[in-house]
Structure formats: C-alpha cells, structure tokens
Amino acid sequence: MAQEFENDDLFGDSLDTKMSFLEERKAANNDGIYRIQLDKAKDKKKGYRSVIRFLPNVTKEGKLGESAIEKITHYVNIPNNKEMSGFFDSPKNFGKEEHCGLSSLFYQLDKSKNAVLKEKAKCLQYSKKYYSYVLILEDEQQPELVGKIMIFQYGKTIADKIKTEMNGEITGEKCNVFKVETGKDFVLVVKEIQTGDETYPDYKNSSFKERSPLQIYVEGKGFKPVPIVDGKVAPKAQAMVKEFLMKREHNLDEFAPKRLTDEQQAKITEITNFLTGKVSASFNQSKSKPSSEDFDMEDVVSTESVTNSGGTKGSEDDDDFFNFD
C-alpha cells in the first residue's frame, strides 16, 4: 500500500520550509567554551565588552587543581590536500625533552636554503592557549550566558595580565585573581584590528578591577557576594561556595592535551615526506583526519609572522613560535 501524505506538503508552499541546509550555522556554546563573538558587538569602535571572574579549579573529585590548563597545538594546512591537513597536540605539552616531529619539520623547512622548502614551512602553524574556569558576570552581547560557569580559552596577552597581578607590578600588591576572597573581576574588551591582510581579535585593553569577594549567582535573585569573615570565606558558606564552583556543564580536563595516536604519528611521517619531497602514495588510503574541536582558526599563528629572532609580528595574543620556555 502506498504511503499517504498531504498533497499540500508536496505541491504547496511547504517545500520552502525544508531548505534549512542553506542557512549558515555558527558554532554554539555547546562545548562549554566562552567565545567572544565580535560580530555581536553593538559598537565596533568600543568592541566586545563583558565582565568575567576567573575561578579556582575544583575538580570532579572535589580537590583543588591547577588554575589553568596550558596546551600547545599545531595546525597543518596544506592547500588542496585536506587528507594531510589537521590539528595535532604537541608532545611538548608533556615535557620539553619530548620530541615534536612537527617542530623539527618546521625548522628543517624554514632554515633551508631551498626557496621552495622554505615556502612550505608556512603550511605549519602553531598556537599556545590556556584554559580556565570563568563566571560570566556581565555580557550584553550574550546575556543568556550571564551567571554561567564556562571555560575561557585565552592566550599570552591575558596570561601576562594575570602574571602582572600575581607579581604586583601595577599596584604594588600581589594578587592571585583566582582567589574567592580577594580575587578580581576582569573587564574583557576585545576589538578587531587588522595588520596587512590579517584580521584578529585584540585583548590589550582588557583589565582587572579592584579586589572583591566572589559573587555567586542565585537563580531568580541575581548575584550575591560570598560572606567573608576575618579574610576567609565564612565557615557556614564554604560548602555552598564549593558546590557552586562545581556547578558547570563541562570540565577543564576535556581540553587537556592528548598524546598522539599511532595513526597521528603515521600522518606526521606522511606530512614530512610530502613537504620534503618524499611523497608516499599510501597516504590517501587513510580517510580519517586529526581534529581539535576546541581550537579556533582565529587562534592559529601563521608562520608568515615569524621573525628571524623567533618572535611574531602578528596578534599580541600569541606566544613566540615554538618557544617552550
């Protein structure tokens, strides 16, 4: 028996509603990352503005972990060859003594006297990022995120600002901005700037406010400051604060660096052979592609911005290329 259906669905105007595949979709915050969407800034000159609070890392086990995860990621971008392009966490994440094949390959190509090989070094790109928990205190561009604990991915510019506070270089008083009792809210100001053909987000105008106790978000009541007694969180409030800090949808360890798999090691060998002229025909037999969902393309440092001294002339939010100090 033939399947019955409404003629209006097929021969009417309903078909126009079935074209959603043409709509441009942007990544949602379903991975827990707090993303700055510059296109939502109401005033392009003022940029994107929000206020966040860096939070201590209370692990799933209820213990105190490192305040930030540091991760070095390589992006291989070979035009017209998607099979060889992809993301790889650097072995240097697990110790400076670890051998990193992509780092070695970059230096081999970049230091070559062969102009063709030197040009191929630009296919290898790099990023060092940090991941920390943050509480969204204000965000008029994405008000639905206010009150949520999310994971903030940031680079050298903001890491340096945290270090400056830790050393007391501005006020003369050392401050750990992650502390519940005496940390500082962070005013995030992000503007889009252009250098040559490259456009990137600039964070240099962001700054920390005065010391203040952490504010906890209470559904329906807004933010309430944590009660402090003799410089410490009041004993009766400690359990509540800890429970609040663990109230999140994603955990930092989801973004921790991962060791290369055997398949990724094999692909790095194939990439090396390809870029150095030793092409392996067996590579195209592999259809899988390394990926890193938490790594945004705007965070990539292109080797085109590498100077002879090893520094960069691109975004201020990036570390020196292959600088593991």
Tab-separated table of C-alpha atoms in Angstrom:
chain	number	residue	atom	x	y	z
A	1	MET	CA	0.000	0.000	0.000
A	2	ALA	CA	1.423	3.375	-0.987
A	3	GLN	CA	2.304	5.770	1.836
A	4	GLU	CA	-0.280	8.512	2.273
A	5	PHE	CA	0.734	12.143	2.549
A	6	GLU	CA	-0.839	15.551	2.355
A	7	ASN	CA	-0.773	16.971	-1.176
A	8	ASP	CA	-0.310	20.458	0.277
A	9	ASP	CA	3.059	19.384	1.704
A	10	LEU	CA	4.336	18.362	-1.709
A	11	PHE	CA	2.553	20.705	-4.089
A	12	GLY	CA	2.043	23.726	-1.846
A	13	ASP	CA	4.443	26.210	-0.243
A	14	SER	CA	5.698	23.842	2.455
A	15	LEU	CA	8.795	22.985	0.462
A	16	ASP	CA	10.234	26.425	1.186
A	17	THR	CA	10.469	25.479	4.864
A	18	LYS	CA	12.664	22.483	4.082
A	19	MET	CA	15.696	24.463	2.908
A	20	SER	CA	17.458	24.928	6.231
A	21	PHE	CA	20.604	23.280	4.833
A	22	LEU	CA	21.299	26.593	3.034
A	23	GLU	CA	21.406	28.566	6.265
A	24	GLU	CA	24.834	29.488	7.602
A	25	ARG	CA	25.295	27.974	11.025
A	26	LYS	CA	27.687	29.253	13.647
A	27	ALA	CA	29.184	27.123	16.371
A	28	ALA	CA	27.106	27.156	19.515
A	29	ASN	CA	28.495	27.224	23.042
A	30	ASN	CA	27.656	23.555	23.469
A	31	ASP	CA	31.217	22.595	24.339
A	32	GLY	CA	31.416	24.893	27.363
A	33	ILE	CA	33.840	27.371	25.785
A	34	TYR	CA	33.109	31.072	26.368
A	35	ARG	CA	33.506	32.551	22.895
A	36	ILE	CA	33.826	36.234	22.109
A	37	GLN	CA	31.617	36.849	19.076
A	38	LEU	CA	32.872	40.128	17.672
A	39	ASP	CA	30.055	40.323	15.135
A	40	LYS	CA	27.650	40.836	18.050
A	41	ALA	CA	29.424	43.960	19.325
A	42	LYS	CA	26.940	46.847	19.155
A	43	ASP	CA	29.655	49.477	18.731
A	44	LYS	CA	32.570	48.279	16.607
A	45	LYS	CA	34.820	51.089	17.873
A	46	LYS	CA	34.273	50.129	21.525
A	47	GLY	CA	34.460	46.455	20.677
A	48	TYR	CA	33.073	43.499	22.573
A	49	ARG	CA	32.772	44.145	26.324
A	50	SER	CA	31.967	41.775	29.160
A	51	VAL	CA	32.966	41.189	32.775
A	52	ILE	CA	34.163	37.796	33.932
A	53	ARG	CA	35.706	36.322	37.072
A	54	PHE	CA	38.481	33.740	36.921
A	55	LEU	CA	37.609	30.810	39.179
A	56	PRO	CA	39.725	28.236	41.004
A	57	ASN	CA	39.670	24.741	39.546
A	58	VAL	CA	37.727	22.458	41.850
A	59	THR	CA	37.997	19.055	40.172
A	60	LYS	CA	35.233	16.488	39.797
A	61	GLU	CA	36.743	14.750	42.816
A	62	GLY	CA	36.341	17.926	44.878
A	63	LYS	CA	40.083	18.634	45.028
A	64	LEU	CA	41.945	21.819	44.055
A	65	GLY	CA	43.544	21.518	40.623
A	66	GLU	CA	45.761	23.763	38.512
A	67	SER	CA	44.060	27.099	37.800
A	68	ALA	CA	44.745	26.793	34.076
A	69	ILE	CA	45.493	24.113	31.534
A	70	GLU	CA	48.219	25.041	29.049
A	71	LYS	CA	48.119	23.479	25.614
A	72	ILE	CA	50.312	23.739	22.525
A	73	THR	CA	48.604	22.739	19.295
A	74	HIS	CA	49.914	22.521	15.732
A	75	TYR	CA	47.744	23.041	12.687
A	76	VAL	CA	48.902	21.578	9.384
A	77	ASN	CA	47.336	23.487	6.496
A	78	ILE	CA	48.297	22.066	3.113
A	79	PRO	CA	46.262	23.734	0.345
A	80	ASN	CA	44.263	21.362	-1.851
A	81	ASN	CA	45.102	18.406	0.380
A	82	LYS	CA	42.541	18.005	3.142
A	83	GLU	CA	43.750	14.493	3.876
A	84	MET	CA	47.038	15.880	5.176
A	85	SER	CA	45.573	18.926	6.922
A	86	GLY	CA	44.503	18.832	10.548
A	87	PHE	CA	45.247	19.502	14.204
A	88	PHE	CA	47.838	17.836	16.437
A	89	ASP	CA	48.555	18.353	20.145
A	90	SER	CA	52.298	18.835	20.551
A	91	PRO	CA	54.315	16.239	22.514
A	92	LYS	CA	55.984	19.272	24.136
A	93	ASN	CA	52.845	19.505	26.291
A	94	PHE	CA	54.238	16.547	28.233
A	95	GLY	CA	57.771	17.851	28.726
A	96	LYS	CA	60.394	19.946	26.953
A	97	GLU	CA	62.508	16.872	26.381
A	98	GLU	CA	59.761	15.254	24.282
A	99	HIS	CA	60.463	15.112	20.554
A	100	CYS	CA	57.988	17.036	18.403
A	101	GLY	CA	58.105	15.953	14.773
A	102	LEU	CA	56.220	19.000	13.511
A	103	SER	CA	58.551	21.401	15.332
A	104	SER	CA	61.555	19.670	13.808
A	105	LEU	CA	59.927	19.708	10.388
A	106	PHE	CA	59.229	23.427	10.612
A	107	TYR	CA	62.837	24.250	11.458
A	108	GLN	CA	64.103	21.918	8.742
A	109	LEU	CA	61.975	23.723	6.151
A	110	ASP	CA	62.321	27.269	7.470
A	111	LYS	CA	66.120	27.113	7.763
A	112	SER	CA	66.511	25.537	4.323
A	113	LYS	CA	68.359	27.428	1.605
A	114	ASN	CA	65.879	25.970	-0.857
A	115	ALA	CA	63.207	28.636	-1.512
A	116	VAL	CA	60.537	26.017	-2.271
A	117	LEU	CA	61.091	24.190	1.011
A	118	LYS	CA	61.214	27.464	2.909
A	119	GLU	CA	57.812	28.409	1.460
A	120	LYS	CA	56.385	25.056	2.553
A	121	ALA	CA	57.193	25.923	6.176
A	122	LYS	CA	54.152	28.220	6.031
A	123	CYS	CA	51.954	25.126	5.964
A	124	LEU	CA	52.828	24.547	9.631
A	125	GLN	CA	51.059	26.768	12.148
A	126	TYR	CA	51.088	26.913	15.905
A	127	SER	CA	49.119	28.070	18.935
A	128	LYS	CA	49.695	28.075	22.691
A	129	LYS	CA	46.497	28.568	24.678
A	130	TYR	CA	45.364	28.462	28.288
A	131	TYR	CA	42.010	27.230	29.623
A	132	SER	CA	40.436	28.349	32.900
A	133	TYR	CA	37.014	28.384	34.517
A	134	VAL	CA	35.281	31.765	34.487
A	135	LEU	CA	31.992	33.096	35.798
A	136	ILE	CA	30.170	35.400	33.373
A	137	LEU	CA	29.172	38.489	35.380
A	138	GLU	CA	28.117	40.810	32.553
A	139	ASP	CA	27.681	40.348	28.819
A	140	GLU	CA	25.182	42.483	26.926
A	141	GLN	CA	26.080	40.769	23.651
A	142	GLN	CA	25.244	37.293	25.007
A	143	PRO	CA	23.006	37.928	28.044
A	144	GLU	CA	21.909	34.296	28.125
A	145	LEU	CA	25.387	33.393	29.411
A	146	VAL	CA	25.324	35.668	32.474
A	147	GLY	CA	25.557	33.662	35.685
A	148	LYS	CA	27.069	30.616	33.979
A	149	ILE	CA	30.414	28.995	34.746
A	150	MET	CA	32.204	28.359	31.461
A	151	ILE	CA	35.676	27.613	30.167
A	152	PHE	CA	37.668	30.544	28.821
A	153	GLN	CA	40.370	29.962	26.213
A	154	TYR	CA	42.993	32.718	26.201
A	155	GLY	CA	46.480	33.483	25.014
A	156	LYS	CA	49.643	35.289	26.020
A	157	THR	CA	48.150	38.780	26.373
A	158	ILE	CA	45.704	37.773	29.101
A	159	ALA	CA	48.112	35.279	30.676
A	160	ASP	CA	50.599	38.152	31.030
A	161	LYS	CA	47.941	40.326	32.696
A	162	ILE	CA	47.274	37.540	35.227
A	163	LYS	CA	51.025	37.241	35.857
A	164	THR	CA	51.333	41.013	36.288
A	165	GLU	CA	48.665	40.900	39.017
A	166	MET	CA	50.371	37.910	40.657
A	167	ASN	CA	53.647	39.856	40.828
A	168	GLY	CA	52.019	43.121	41.938
A	169	GLU	CA	53.665	45.035	39.105
A	170	ILE	CA	50.875	47.636	38.755
A	171	THR	CA	49.505	48.299	42.234
A	172	GLY	CA	52.485	47.090	44.256
A	173	GLU	CA	50.255	44.476	45.906
A	174	LYS	CA	50.409	40.881	44.744
A	175	CYS	CA	47.045	39.396	43.851
A	176	ASN	CA	46.006	35.920	42.810
A	177	VAL	CA	42.974	36.806	40.684
A	178	PHE	CA	41.583	33.277	41.074
A	179	LYS	CA	41.060	33.619	44.846
A	180	VAL	CA	37.476	33.504	46.082
A	181	GLU	CA	38.064	36.039	48.879
A	182	THR	CA	40.441	38.551	47.291
A	183	GLY	CA	40.438	37.945	43.559
A	184	LYS	CA	39.492	40.498	40.922
A	185	ASP	CA	36.778	40.763	38.301
A	186	PHE	CA	38.127	41.090	34.773
A	187	VAL	CA	36.757	43.610	32.260
A	188	LEU	CA	37.146	41.963	28.891
A	189	VAL	CA	37.446	44.428	25.997
A	190	VAL	CA	38.027	42.858	22.606
A	191	LYS	CA	38.448	44.798	19.381
A	192	GLU	CA	39.012	43.631	15.847
A	193	ILE	CA	42.173	45.028	14.316
A	194	GLN	CA	43.891	44.443	11.013
A	195	THR	CA	47.566	44.046	10.160
A	196	GLY	CA	48.162	43.725	6.466
A	197	ASP	CA	45.783	41.075	5.166
A	198	GLU	CA	45.245	39.536	8.616
A	199	THR	CA	42.345	40.401	10.917
A	200	TYR	CA	42.456	39.238	14.519
A	201	PRO	CA	40.954	39.979	17.960
A	202	ASP	CA	42.956	42.268	20.227
A	203	TYR	CA	42.694	41.960	24.040
A	204	LYS	CA	45.208	44.564	25.185
A	205	ASN	CA	42.558	46.998	26.523
A	206	SER	CA	41.176	44.394	28.940
A	207	SER	CA	41.937	44.985	32.629
A	208	PHE	CA	41.325	43.776	36.173
A	209	LYS	CA	39.163	45.727	38.627
A	210	GLU	CA	39.706	46.188	42.377
A	211	ARG	CA	39.886	43.259	44.784
A	212	SER	CA	36.498	41.872	45.778
A	213	PRO	CA	34.900	38.671	47.080
A	214	LEU	CA	33.463	36.296	44.507
A	215	GLN	CA	29.789	36.800	43.712
A	216	ILE	CA	27.651	33.666	43.441
A	217	TYR	CA	24.766	33.609	41.017
A	218	VAL	CA	21.455	32.582	42.548
A	219	GLU	CA	18.692	31.744	40.086
A	220	GLY	CA	15.935	34.342	40.293
A	221	LYS	CA	17.885	36.514	42.731
A	222	GLY	CA	20.967	37.502	40.760
A	223	PHE	CA	24.478	37.772	42.185
A	224	LYS	CA	25.206	37.579	45.911
A	225	PRO	CA	28.704	38.271	47.355
A	226	VAL	CA	30.313	35.440	49.284
A	227	PRO	CA	30.327	36.269	53.028
A	228	ILE	CA	33.854	36.879	54.326
A	229	VAL	CA	34.911	36.575	57.982
A	230	ASP	CA	38.449	37.519	59.045
A	231	GLY	CA	39.603	37.447	55.423
A	232	LYS	CA	38.246	33.943	54.781
A	233	VAL	CA	35.012	32.559	53.406
A	234	ALA	CA	32.587	32.190	56.321
A	235	PRO	CA	32.615	28.545	57.507
A	236	LYS	CA	28.854	28.220	57.026
A	237	ALA	CA	29.205	29.306	53.387
A	238	GLN	CA	32.179	27.140	52.366
A	239	ALA	CA	30.148	24.112	51.313
A	240	MET	CA	27.812	26.328	49.282
A	241	VAL	CA	30.741	28.024	47.509
A	242	LYS	CA	32.358	24.698	46.663
A	243	GLU	CA	29.058	23.362	45.353
A	244	PHE	CA	28.635	26.467	43.192
A	245	LEU	CA	32.142	26.180	41.732
A	246	MET	CA	31.359	22.630	40.635
A	247	LYS	CA	28.075	23.634	39.026
A	248	ARG	CA	29.145	23.576	35.388
A	249	GLU	CA	28.325	21.638	32.256
A	250	HIS	CA	31.901	20.917	31.161
A	251	ASN	CA	35.217	20.245	32.897
A	252	LEU	CA	38.705	21.570	32.171
A	253	ASP	CA	40.169	18.120	31.668
A	254	GLU	CA	38.092	17.801	28.484
A	255	PHE	CA	40.521	20.286	26.919
A	256	ALA	CA	43.740	18.804	28.282
A	257	PRO	CA	46.401	17.917	25.698
A	258	LYS	CA	46.339	14.367	24.400
A	259	ARG	CA	49.257	12.230	23.324
A	260	LEU	CA	49.499	11.496	19.628
A	261	THR	CA	47.954	8.240	18.495
A	262	ASP	CA	49.800	5.792	16.266
A	263	GLU	CA	47.634	6.975	13.380
A	264	GLN	CA	48.560	10.615	14.012
A	265	GLN	CA	52.258	9.693	14.220
A	266	ALA	CA	51.930	7.949	10.868
A	267	LYS	CA	50.263	11.003	9.362
A	268	ILE	CA	53.062	13.254	10.621
A	269	THR	CA	55.521	10.959	8.838
A	270	GLU	CA	53.458	11.244	5.662
A	271	ILE	CA	53.267	15.039	6.039
A	272	THR	CA	57.039	15.176	6.481
A	273	ASN	CA	57.585	13.048	3.381
A	274	PHE	CA	55.169	15.199	1.387
A	275	LEU	CA	56.619	18.573	2.383
A	276	THR	CA	60.220	17.430	1.960
A	277	GLY	CA	59.535	15.837	-1.426
A	278	LYS	CA	59.340	12.208	-0.308
A	279	VAL	CA	55.717	11.623	-1.270
A	280	SER	CA	54.096	8.408	-0.093
A	281	ALA	CA	51.288	7.066	-2.296
A	282	SER	CA	49.864	5.110	0.634
A	283	PHE	CA	48.704	8.251	2.433
A	284	ASN	CA	45.446	8.656	0.538
A	285	GLN	CA	44.330	5.256	1.754
A	286	SER	CA	43.637	6.866	5.128
A	287	LYS	CA	40.418	8.869	5.216
A	288	SER	CA	40.435	9.985	8.834
A	289	LYS	CA	41.561	13.449	9.814
A	290	PRO	CA	43.014	14.691	13.099
A	291	SER	CA	40.923	17.360	14.713
A	292	SER	CA	40.704	19.562	17.775
A	293	GLU	CA	37.198	20.936	18.283
A	294	ASP	CA	38.286	23.429	20.927
A	295	PHE	CA	40.902	25.022	18.670
A	296	ASP	CA	39.575	28.003	16.708
A	297	MET	CA	41.115	29.022	13.405
A	298	GLU	CA	41.405	32.619	14.633
A	299	ASP	CA	43.820	31.370	17.291
A	300	VAL	CA	46.300	29.968	14.784
A	301	VAL	CA	49.694	31.655	14.494
A	302	SER	CA	50.821	31.621	10.909
A	303	THR	CA	54.497	31.090	10.207
A	304	GLU	CA	54.268	34.090	7.882
A	305	SER	CA	54.507	36.254	11.001
A	306	VAL	CA	57.652	34.560	12.302
A	307	THR	CA	60.711	36.789	12.546
A	308	ASN	CA	64.317	35.674	12.387
A	309	SER	CA	64.593	36.107	16.133
A	310	GLY	CA	61.775	33.633	16.738
A	311	GLY	CA	59.173	36.259	17.699
A	312	THR	CA	55.926	37.157	15.977
A	313	LYS	CA	54.668	40.342	14.418
A	314	GLY	CA	51.032	39.182	14.388
A	315	SER	CA	48.466	39.075	17.185
A	316	GLU	CA	49.618	40.196	20.612
A	317	ASP	CA	47.579	37.295	21.960
A	318	ASP	CA	50.034	34.684	20.682
A	319	ASP	CA	53.250	33.276	22.082
A	320	ASP	CA	56.556	33.172	20.289
A	321	PHE	CA	56.622	30.475	17.665
A	322	PHE	CA	57.918	27.204	19.102
A	323	ASN	CA	59.041	28.977	22.275
A	324	PHE	CA	58.609	26.443	25.053
A	325	ASP	CA	60.191	28.493	27.817
